[in-house]
Amino acid sequence: MKEHTIFHKIKSNVGLILAGVFYLASILTVIFRFDSSSGVINDDIVLTVAHWQLEDGFREGMEKALKKFCELKKQQGINVKVVQSTVPFRGYRQWFMTQLLGDEPADLIVPLGSPGLVNQYFNALDEYMDQPNPFNKGTPLANVVWRDSFITPCMPDETYGKTFQPGYSMHVQRLFVNVDLLKKTTGSDVLPRDLHEFLAICRKVTEYNRIHKSDYIPIGVRGIDKQTLKNLFNYYYQEINTGLNDNLPDDGRFMASQIDQLRGIRQGKISRKRLLAAVDCIKELGQYFCKGFLSTSHEQTQYMFTTGKVLFVMDGSWNAYSLKRNNDFDIKIIPIPTMGRNYKYSQYYVGATDELGTAKVNGWFAIPKSTRHFKLSLELLQYLTSWKINQEIMDSCKWPPGVKFARYEGLLKAMKPVSGTGRHSIMSPFEFGGKSSRKMLETLEDIIIRDSKNPQKDFWQAFQDEIAPVMIDQLEEASVNRERELITNEATRCSIMAGKLAGIKNSPAREQLNFFITLDVISATDVGDFIKELKMLNSQGGK
C-alpha cells in the first residue's frame, strides 16, 4: 500500500519532476558550455555571420566555407564555431538596428543605414585593405592588396573616407528565355542578338496569340516597383549616349555628367532626338508587356514565367539559379539584346557598355566595433573574400564572384560581366533618384499605355512641366542636407586639423582632410550648377 502511495505521488508530480530535470540540465549546459551540435563540451569561440540572402544555394555555399574555416583554425589549435544567421529582408532593417542598439550584434553582419551610422558602429578596415589578403597565398592574387583583389576596387566611403565593408559578389541584369515557348510561338529557337530581332520575336508571339486565341506574354514585367522599365530605359540610354563621354566633358573627366548633358542640350551641342531615342525604344518594347503591367509584382511575373506564360523576363543574376533549378522547361540566359546596327537609331549606337563601369562588387560584410573577437572576425572576412573560397561560395548559388581572375563555368558563363569595351556608363539627366525618378518612370508608363504617337515630344513636355521642377526641389533639399551633414563632421575635421597643425607630414590624417575639402567644394558646385542648368533649360520652353 505504501509503495502504491509513493508511486501515485511520483506519477501525479511527474510534470514538476521533469521540469526540475530540464532546469538542472540547462544549468549544467551553461556552466560547461555544452555544444549540442557537435556533442563536445569545450571552450569554443563562437562567431556569428548574419545576412538576408535566402536565394537558392547561397546559404549552402556559405555553410561549407564556414566549416572549412573552422577546420583550418582547429589545425592551428584554435577551436572556433561559426553560426550562420539569416533574416528575411523585409524584417532585416528592424532586426539589424535592434542588434546594434543591444550592443551584441553578429561578428560579421551586412550593414544598412547612413554612412554616419556605419562609421559609428563598425570598424574601419583601411589598414588591412591596403595589405595583401593572407588567404590568397598561392593564388593569382597572392601579391595584390586586399582592396584591389576585387573585380571593381573596394573604395573608401565618400563621407568619411574610410573603408568598412568589402564585398563578395557582383550582379548583372540578364534576359531569361523560355526556349520551349520560343519554338512553339515562332517556329525557331534562334535567340535575339539585337533590338531589331528582339522586337521581331515579340511581334511573332503577338501574331501567334491572335491566330491561336492564346494569351502568351512576350515580355514579363516587374510593374509595381517599375524595376523592369527602369533597367530597360537605363540600358538603352547608355548604349545610345555613352559616346558623349568621349567629347562632352571639357575638363579632362572621362564621364559626361548630368550637368554636361543639360548644358549640351541648352547650348545645342547635343541632339535632343539622340538623348530621347531611348524613350522610343521603351515605347516600342512596352507594347509587348502584359496587360495591366502596372500592377504586376516581381513574384507574379516569376510565377507566370515558371508556368510557361511568359517568353522573356528580365531579372538579376541573383535569381538565375532559382529560375533554372525550379523549372522543367529549357531556359537560356542571354545578355539584354543590344541596339545593334539594324534599328532606326543605330546611327547613335557605339557598342555595348562595360558592365564593370555600371555594376560594383556588393554583398558587403562589416565588423561591428562591439565584437569581442575582432582578429578572428577579420580573418573570417578575409577568408570568405579570398580567391578560392569566394568562387566556391558563388559556384554554389551561381552568382558572379567578387574577386578578380575568377573562373566562369557552367551557368556562370552567362553571368560573366561584359568588360573591355572601353565604353563607360552614363546617367540620364532626366531624374535625380527618388521622387523625380518615379515621376520619369510614370511618364514612360503613360506613353506606353496611351500608345503615344510622338513619344519624344510627350516625354520632353512632361520633363519640363513635371519632372524638372521635382528635380530642382530634390537638389535644393540635398544641398541643405549636405550642409547639415558637414556640421556633424566638424568634430572629425577638428581632430584631423589638429594632426595637421602638429606637423604630421604625409599622414592619413592629412590625406583625409584634403579628401573632405575636395568633396565639399565639388558637392556644392555640382548641386548649384545642376539647379542652374535645369532652370535655364526650362526657361527656353519647348525649343
XYZ file of C-alpha atoms in Angstrom:
543
model
C 0.000 0.000 0.000
C 2.870 2.311 0.937
C 4.659 1.533 -2.337
C 1.471 2.271 -4.237
C 1.197 5.665 -2.494
C 4.803 6.575 -3.386
C 4.213 5.568 -6.997
C 1.000 7.587 -7.096
C 2.793 10.687 -5.740
C 5.578 10.343 -8.318
C 3.035 9.887 -11.108
C 0.995 12.903 -10.010
C 4.086 15.116 -9.825
C 5.812 13.889 -12.986
C 5.484 17.351 -14.573
C 7.330 19.045 -11.730
C 9.997 16.344 -11.689
C 10.624 16.701 -15.432
C 10.740 20.477 -15.099
C 13.370 20.125 -12.399
C 15.434 17.758 -14.560
C 15.322 20.147 -17.525
C 16.215 23.085 -15.282
C 19.232 21.224 -13.897
C 20.294 20.210 -17.414
C 20.085 23.817 -18.600
C 22.251 24.966 -15.695
C 24.871 22.312 -16.485
C 24.783 23.300 -20.169
C 25.506 26.925 -19.319
C 28.233 26.010 -16.813
C 30.053 23.627 -19.127
C 29.034 25.347 -22.418
C 27.884 22.112 -23.953
C 27.764 22.324 -27.766
C 24.753 20.229 -28.771
C 25.572 20.333 -32.474
C 28.995 18.766 -32.014
C 28.322 16.795 -28.846
C 31.517 18.093 -27.259
C 31.978 20.000 -24.007
C 34.550 22.687 -24.822
C 35.557 26.324 -24.734
C 34.906 27.051 -28.402
C 34.871 30.650 -29.570
C 31.520 31.264 -31.243
C 31.279 33.706 -34.168
C 28.043 34.690 -35.880
C 27.597 35.691 -39.535
C 24.298 37.468 -40.281
C 22.690 38.351 -43.630
C 19.387 38.319 -45.534
C 20.384 36.172 -48.557
C 17.746 33.449 -48.820
C 18.245 32.656 -52.516
C 18.937 29.075 -53.590
C 22.476 27.908 -52.976
C 23.910 30.854 -51.051
C 23.425 29.570 -47.518
C 24.631 26.118 -48.544
C 27.799 27.539 -50.108
C 28.393 29.782 -47.108
C 27.915 26.886 -44.676
C 30.575 24.808 -46.449
C 33.006 27.732 -46.374
C 32.392 28.352 -42.676
C 33.059 24.697 -41.840
C 36.319 24.831 -43.791
C 37.359 27.919 -41.845
C 36.651 26.152 -38.537
C 38.710 23.147 -39.655
C 41.584 25.430 -40.675
C 41.595 27.194 -37.294
C 41.389 23.842 -35.484
C 44.593 22.794 -37.235
C 46.134 25.943 -35.790
C 44.980 24.967 -32.286
C 42.018 27.364 -32.128
C 38.534 25.968 -31.578
C 36.040 28.140 -33.440
C 32.372 27.562 -34.190
C 30.682 29.843 -36.730
C 26.889 30.198 -36.742
C 25.133 31.478 -39.864
C 22.071 33.593 -39.106
C 19.617 34.605 -41.858
C 16.794 37.116 -41.553
C 14.288 37.855 -44.374
C 14.984 41.235 -45.930
C 11.609 42.738 -45.018
C 12.377 42.379 -41.320
C 16.129 42.761 -41.584
C 16.400 46.526 -41.006
C 14.483 46.422 -37.728
C 16.404 43.352 -36.583
C 19.707 44.984 -37.578
C 19.040 48.146 -35.567
C 17.940 46.066 -32.569
C 21.216 44.154 -32.744
C 23.301 47.340 -32.837
C 21.432 49.091 -30.045
C 21.581 45.936 -27.918
C 25.379 46.041 -28.259
C 25.515 42.346 -29.180
C 25.399 42.187 -32.994
C 26.788 39.373 -35.108
C 30.556 39.380 -35.611
C 30.108 39.718 -39.375
C 26.941 41.467 -40.465
C 25.559 43.075 -43.622
C 25.148 46.742 -42.619
C 22.292 49.070 -43.506
C 21.819 52.751 -42.828
C 23.622 56.038 -43.324
C 27.408 56.485 -43.553
C 27.211 58.126 -40.126
C 25.632 55.046 -38.586
C 28.173 52.736 -40.212
C 31.048 54.952 -39.042
C 29.643 54.959 -35.505
C 29.118 51.228 -35.113
C 31.616 49.486 -37.413
C 35.366 49.109 -37.665
C 37.254 50.882 -40.462
C 39.387 48.326 -42.318
C 41.730 50.534 -44.382
C 44.817 49.339 -42.509
C 44.095 45.801 -43.669
C 42.585 46.655 -47.072
C 45.928 48.113 -48.133
C 47.755 44.846 -47.446
C 47.506 41.504 -49.317
C 44.816 39.114 -48.155
C 46.796 36.378 -46.331
C 44.385 33.697 -47.592
C 45.321 34.476 -51.199
C 48.758 32.904 -50.923
C 49.447 30.598 -53.847
C 46.700 32.155 -55.995
C 46.732 34.742 -58.823
C 46.014 37.380 -56.166
C 48.882 36.455 -53.852
C 50.663 39.817 -54.029
C 47.614 42.023 -54.661
C 46.445 44.246 -51.817
C 43.072 43.199 -50.469
C 41.361 46.391 -51.703
C 42.414 45.714 -55.318
C 41.684 41.981 -55.302
C 38.023 42.576 -56.223
C 36.679 42.830 -59.756
C 35.937 46.508 -59.006
C 38.175 48.179 -56.379
C 36.808 48.462 -52.861
C 36.794 52.244 -52.481
C 36.512 54.272 -49.237
C 33.185 55.666 -48.112
C 32.653 59.110 -49.650
C 31.583 60.792 -46.420
C 34.276 59.604 -44.035
C 36.996 58.466 -46.410
C 37.092 55.059 -44.708
C 36.511 51.507 -45.883
C 34.139 49.456 -43.770
C 32.889 46.600 -45.927
C 34.482 44.512 -48.686
C 32.009 42.672 -50.923
C 31.759 39.094 -52.107
C 29.678 39.143 -55.311
C 28.793 41.180 -58.375
C 25.390 41.128 -60.021
C 24.262 41.839 -63.569
C 20.915 42.016 -65.372
C 20.164 39.301 -67.920
C 17.300 38.172 -70.144
C 15.784 34.774 -69.305
C 14.182 32.974 -72.261
C 11.659 30.115 -72.252
C 13.115 28.282 -75.255
C 10.214 25.806 -75.458
C 7.753 28.687 -75.742
C 10.027 30.422 -78.252
C 9.909 27.361 -80.538
C 6.160 26.992 -80.111
C 5.267 30.597 -80.960
C 7.898 31.429 -83.594
C 8.854 28.020 -85.018
C 12.527 28.670 -84.211
C 14.873 28.532 -81.235
C 17.133 31.324 -82.515
C 17.732 33.820 -79.700
C 17.625 37.590 -80.292
C 21.004 39.281 -80.726
C 19.870 42.886 -81.104
C 16.857 45.105 -80.513
C 15.558 44.623 -84.061
C 15.414 40.830 -83.601
C 14.035 41.201 -80.074
C 11.073 43.247 -81.319
C 10.554 40.924 -84.301
C 10.178 37.902 -82.000
C 7.729 39.795 -79.797
C 5.627 40.601 -82.870
C 5.549 36.920 -83.833
C 4.296 35.961 -80.371
C 1.536 38.579 -80.644
C 0.561 37.214 -84.066
C 0.574 33.645 -82.700
C -1.808 34.771 -79.918
C -4.160 36.314 -82.497
C -4.274 33.197 -84.677
C -4.479 30.612 -81.876
C -6.574 32.643 -79.428
C -3.835 32.247 -76.802
C -2.562 34.710 -74.210
C 1.208 34.255 -74.068
C 3.117 37.314 -72.841
C 6.191 38.355 -74.879
C 7.894 40.330 -72.060
C 7.268 39.807 -68.337
C 7.480 42.974 -66.253
C 8.063 43.999 -62.660
C 5.410 46.704 -62.796
C 4.668 47.676 -59.209
C 8.254 48.684 -58.401
C 8.865 49.809 -62.034
C 12.216 47.996 -61.974
C 11.958 46.441 -65.454
C 11.074 49.783 -67.011
C 13.949 51.495 -65.195
C 16.513 48.861 -66.163
C 15.491 48.818 -69.834
C 15.492 52.609 -70.136
C 18.913 52.940 -68.484
C 20.319 50.121 -70.619
C 19.335 51.628 -73.959
C 20.052 55.191 -72.845
C 23.625 54.167 -72.096
C 24.067 52.286 -75.360
C 22.871 55.322 -77.327
C 24.644 58.045 -75.362
C 27.809 56.532 -73.927
C 29.697 58.120 -76.860
C 29.093 61.509 -75.201
C 31.791 60.570 -72.695
C 34.358 60.920 -75.488
C 33.792 64.551 -76.341
C 31.361 66.286 -73.978
C 33.424 66.812 -70.792
C 35.748 69.792 -71.249
C 37.812 69.432 -68.073
C 39.541 66.077 -68.587
C 36.895 63.897 -66.934
C 36.117 60.556 -68.584
C 32.372 60.705 -67.942
C 29.769 63.177 -69.193
C 27.850 64.255 -66.110
C 24.150 65.049 -65.964
C 25.121 68.731 -65.867
C 27.228 68.336 -69.026
C 24.259 66.831 -70.830
C 21.787 69.505 -69.701
C 24.226 72.211 -70.748
C 24.796 70.407 -74.054
C 21.062 70.393 -74.796
C 20.684 74.071 -73.883
C 23.678 75.121 -75.989
C 22.659 72.990 -78.949
C 25.722 70.728 -78.731
C 23.619 67.595 -78.334
C 20.731 66.459 -80.476
C 17.628 66.214 -78.335
C 16.478 63.422 -80.633
C 19.526 61.439 -79.615
C 19.009 61.947 -75.881
C 15.349 60.946 -76.174
C 15.842 57.979 -78.508
C 15.665 55.581 -75.554
C 12.124 56.823 -74.932
C 11.122 55.466 -78.347
C 12.804 52.138 -77.549
C 10.828 51.790 -74.332
C 7.569 52.746 -76.033
C 8.054 50.007 -78.657
C 9.047 47.359 -76.123
C 6.199 48.415 -73.852
C 3.622 47.307 -76.417
C 4.651 43.724 -75.591
C 4.299 43.959 -71.815
C 1.384 42.102 -70.241
C -1.959 43.821 -69.888
C -2.183 45.647 -66.583
C 1.594 45.560 -66.210
C 1.462 48.493 -63.756
C 0.095 46.191 -61.048
C 2.323 43.131 -61.594
C 4.799 42.294 -58.856
C 8.139 40.556 -59.203
C 6.664 37.401 -57.644
C 3.692 37.384 -60.030
C 5.939 37.767 -63.066
C 8.198 34.946 -61.895
C 5.132 32.747 -61.346
C 3.832 33.467 -64.857
C 7.279 32.662 -66.246
C 7.515 29.346 -64.357
C 4.029 28.338 -65.548
C 5.069 28.853 -69.166
C 3.031 32.001 -69.886
C 5.945 34.420 -70.403
C 8.595 34.226 -73.123
C 11.152 36.799 -71.921
C 11.738 38.035 -68.392
C 14.467 40.423 -67.287
C 15.980 39.604 -63.922
C 19.173 39.781 -61.894
C 21.856 37.132 -61.732
C 20.854 36.502 -58.106
C 17.705 34.716 -59.352
C 19.354 32.725 -62.162
C 19.913 29.522 -60.178
C 16.386 29.580 -58.739
C 14.779 30.040 -62.156
C 16.860 27.280 -63.771
C 16.514 24.918 -60.848
C 12.747 25.204 -60.338
C 11.510 24.912 -63.933
C 11.175 21.832 -66.117
C 11.411 23.636 -69.485
C 14.517 24.732 -71.346
C 15.746 28.160 -70.181
C 18.502 30.136 -71.838
C 20.128 33.144 -70.200
C 21.414 35.841 -72.542
C 22.511 39.484 -72.306
C 19.801 42.050 -72.925
C 19.866 42.464 -76.741
C 21.991 45.435 -77.761
C 20.667 48.131 -80.061
C 22.807 46.746 -82.880
C 23.055 48.066 -86.437
C 19.541 47.410 -87.755
C 17.437 49.690 -85.569
C 16.175 53.151 -86.533
C 18.518 54.862 -84.059
C 21.540 52.722 -84.846
C 23.478 55.770 -86.053
C 23.943 56.626 -82.367
C 24.940 53.110 -81.298
C 28.634 52.860 -80.428
C 28.784 49.461 -78.726
C 27.900 47.680 -75.513
C 28.638 49.445 -72.244
C 31.280 47.975 -69.961
C 29.362 46.364 -67.078
C 32.296 46.862 -64.752
C 31.579 50.567 -65.094
C 27.914 50.292 -64.097
C 27.907 47.474 -61.537
C 30.074 47.164 -58.452
C 31.030 44.431 -56.048
C 28.328 44.171 -53.392
C 27.037 41.793 -50.739
C 29.061 43.516 -48.047
C 30.000 42.262 -44.626
C 31.299 44.567 -41.899
C 32.744 44.020 -38.408
C 30.966 45.801 -35.523
C 33.093 47.703 -33.037
C 31.397 45.764 -30.245
C 32.670 42.360 -31.391
C 34.726 40.536 -28.784
C 36.672 38.672 -31.446
C 37.910 41.288 -33.915
C 41.010 39.387 -35.064
C 39.090 36.180 -35.797
C 36.247 38.112 -37.446
C 38.761 39.880 -39.672
C 40.359 36.548 -40.608
C 36.935 35.091 -41.421
C 36.082 38.087 -43.612
C 39.382 37.757 -45.454
C 38.808 34.031 -45.841
C 35.310 34.483 -47.331
C 36.609 37.051 -49.845
C 39.711 35.123 -50.853
C 40.188 33.990 -54.454
C 39.463 30.300 -53.903
C 36.744 30.400 -51.238
C 34.803 33.272 -52.800
C 34.482 31.300 -56.039
C 33.385 28.162 -54.180
C 30.587 30.052 -52.415
C 29.467 31.746 -55.619
C 29.537 28.470 -57.546
C 27.022 27.090 -55.066
C 24.481 29.867 -55.760
C 25.643 30.650 -59.338
C 26.378 34.323 -58.675
C 29.262 36.188 -60.356
C 32.236 36.127 -57.940
C 33.523 39.361 -56.462
C 37.226 38.585 -56.971
C 39.462 39.244 -59.948
C 40.539 36.470 -62.338
C 37.534 34.347 -61.383
C 36.545 31.280 -63.379
C 33.098 31.403 -65.021
C 31.956 27.857 -65.707
C 28.586 26.243 -66.399
C 25.655 28.519 -65.637
C 28.051 31.268 -64.554
C 29.251 31.761 -68.143
C 26.052 33.654 -68.919
C 26.627 35.959 -65.935
C 30.196 36.991 -66.691
C 30.257 40.827 -66.660
C 30.895 42.488 -70.013
C 34.307 44.161 -69.819
C 36.985 45.653 -72.009
C 34.587 47.539 -74.300
C 36.084 50.910 -73.431
C 32.555 52.310 -73.033
C 31.726 53.708 -69.604
C 28.286 54.191 -68.116
C 26.421 57.490 -68.381
C 23.477 58.712 -66.303
C 20.452 60.271 -67.940
C 19.804 63.918 -66.961
C 16.068 63.326 -66.573
C 15.971 62.187 -62.955
C 17.812 62.605 -59.680
C 16.613 59.495 -57.901
C 13.664 59.230 -55.524
C 10.649 61.342 -56.482
C 11.978 62.564 -59.832
C 12.925 59.019 -60.854
C 9.421 57.833 -60.083
C 7.938 60.774 -61.975
C 10.097 59.967 -65.018
C 9.070 56.291 -64.969
C 5.401 57.245 -64.608
C 5.810 59.399 -67.719
C 7.205 56.404 -69.631
C 4.316 54.251 -68.386
C 1.822 56.851 -69.588
C 3.485 56.953 -73.020
C 3.174 53.151 -73.286
C -0.427 52.957 -72.072
C -1.644 55.792 -74.326
C 0.322 54.358 -77.258
C 1.756 57.830 -77.832
C 2.238 58.788 -81.487
C 5.100 61.142 -80.607
C 6.854 59.691 -77.527
C 9.798 62.098 -77.597
C 7.616 65.215 -77.721
C 5.355 63.942 -74.931
C 8.297 62.975 -72.743
C 10.063 66.310 -73.221
C 6.915 68.235 -72.334
C 6.476 66.154 -69.177
C 10.142 66.697 -68.307
C 9.765 70.469 -68.440
C 6.355 70.648 -66.784
C 6.617 67.947 -64.115
C 9.984 66.196 -63.788
C 12.423 69.133 -63.789
C 10.586 71.053 -61.009
C 10.710 67.938 -58.817
C 14.428 67.576 -59.560
C 15.052 71.191 -58.526
C 13.239 70.625 -55.220
C 15.258 67.464 -54.592
C 18.560 69.163 -55.378
C 17.832 72.114 -53.113
C 16.866 69.733 -50.315
C 20.031 67.681 -50.939
C 22.101 70.854 -50.669
C 20.583 71.687 -47.279
C 21.086 68.125 -46.038
C 24.689 68.238 -47.161
C 25.274 71.361 -45.099
C 23.788 69.650 -42.046
C 25.987 66.622 -42.641
C 29.090 68.787 -42.823
C 28.259 70.311 -39.448
C 28.061 66.845 -37.865
C 31.501 66.079 -39.318
C 33.155 69.061 -37.624
C 34.447 67.021 -34.693
C 36.214 64.677 -37.101
C 37.616 67.588 -39.082
C 38.919 69.326 -35.966
C 40.832 66.233 -34.870
C 42.278 65.844 -38.347
C 43.251 69.506 -38.462
C 44.924 69.146 -35.074
C 47.078 66.386 -36.523
C 47.924 68.566 -39.488
C 48.864 71.557 -37.336
C 51.049 69.288 -35.241
C 53.230 68.910 -38.308
C 52.419 65.342 -39.284
C 53.516 65.122 -42.904
C 52.148 62.659 -45.457
C 49.845 61.175 -42.840
C 46.455 59.528 -43.448
C 45.002 62.429 -41.440
C 46.316 64.998 -43.900
C 45.074 62.956 -46.868
C 41.660 62.590 -45.269
C 41.451 66.340 -44.656
C 42.232 67.060 -48.305
C 39.634 64.474 -49.297
C 36.953 66.208 -47.220
C 37.804 69.669 -48.546
C 37.724 68.471 -52.170
C 34.438 66.629 -51.597
C 32.767 69.707 -50.121
C 33.808 72.007 -52.970
C 32.742 69.534 -55.657
C 29.408 68.784 -53.993
C 28.427 72.427 -53.548
C 29.458 73.326 -57.097
C 27.692 70.376 -58.696
C 24.376 70.913 -56.928
C 24.373 74.627 -57.735
C 25.248 74.029 -61.395
C 22.656 71.280 -61.708
C 19.866 73.572 -60.454
C 21.120 76.423 -62.666
C 21.119 74.297 -65.827
C 17.639 72.906 -65.122
C 16.198 76.389 -64.636
C 17.931 77.810 -67.711
C 16.821 74.868 -69.824
C 13.214 75.264 -68.666
C 13.289 78.970 -69.420
C 13.779 78.089 -73.103
C 10.345 76.476 -73.202
C 9.873 73.907 -75.951
C 12.845 74.974 -78.059
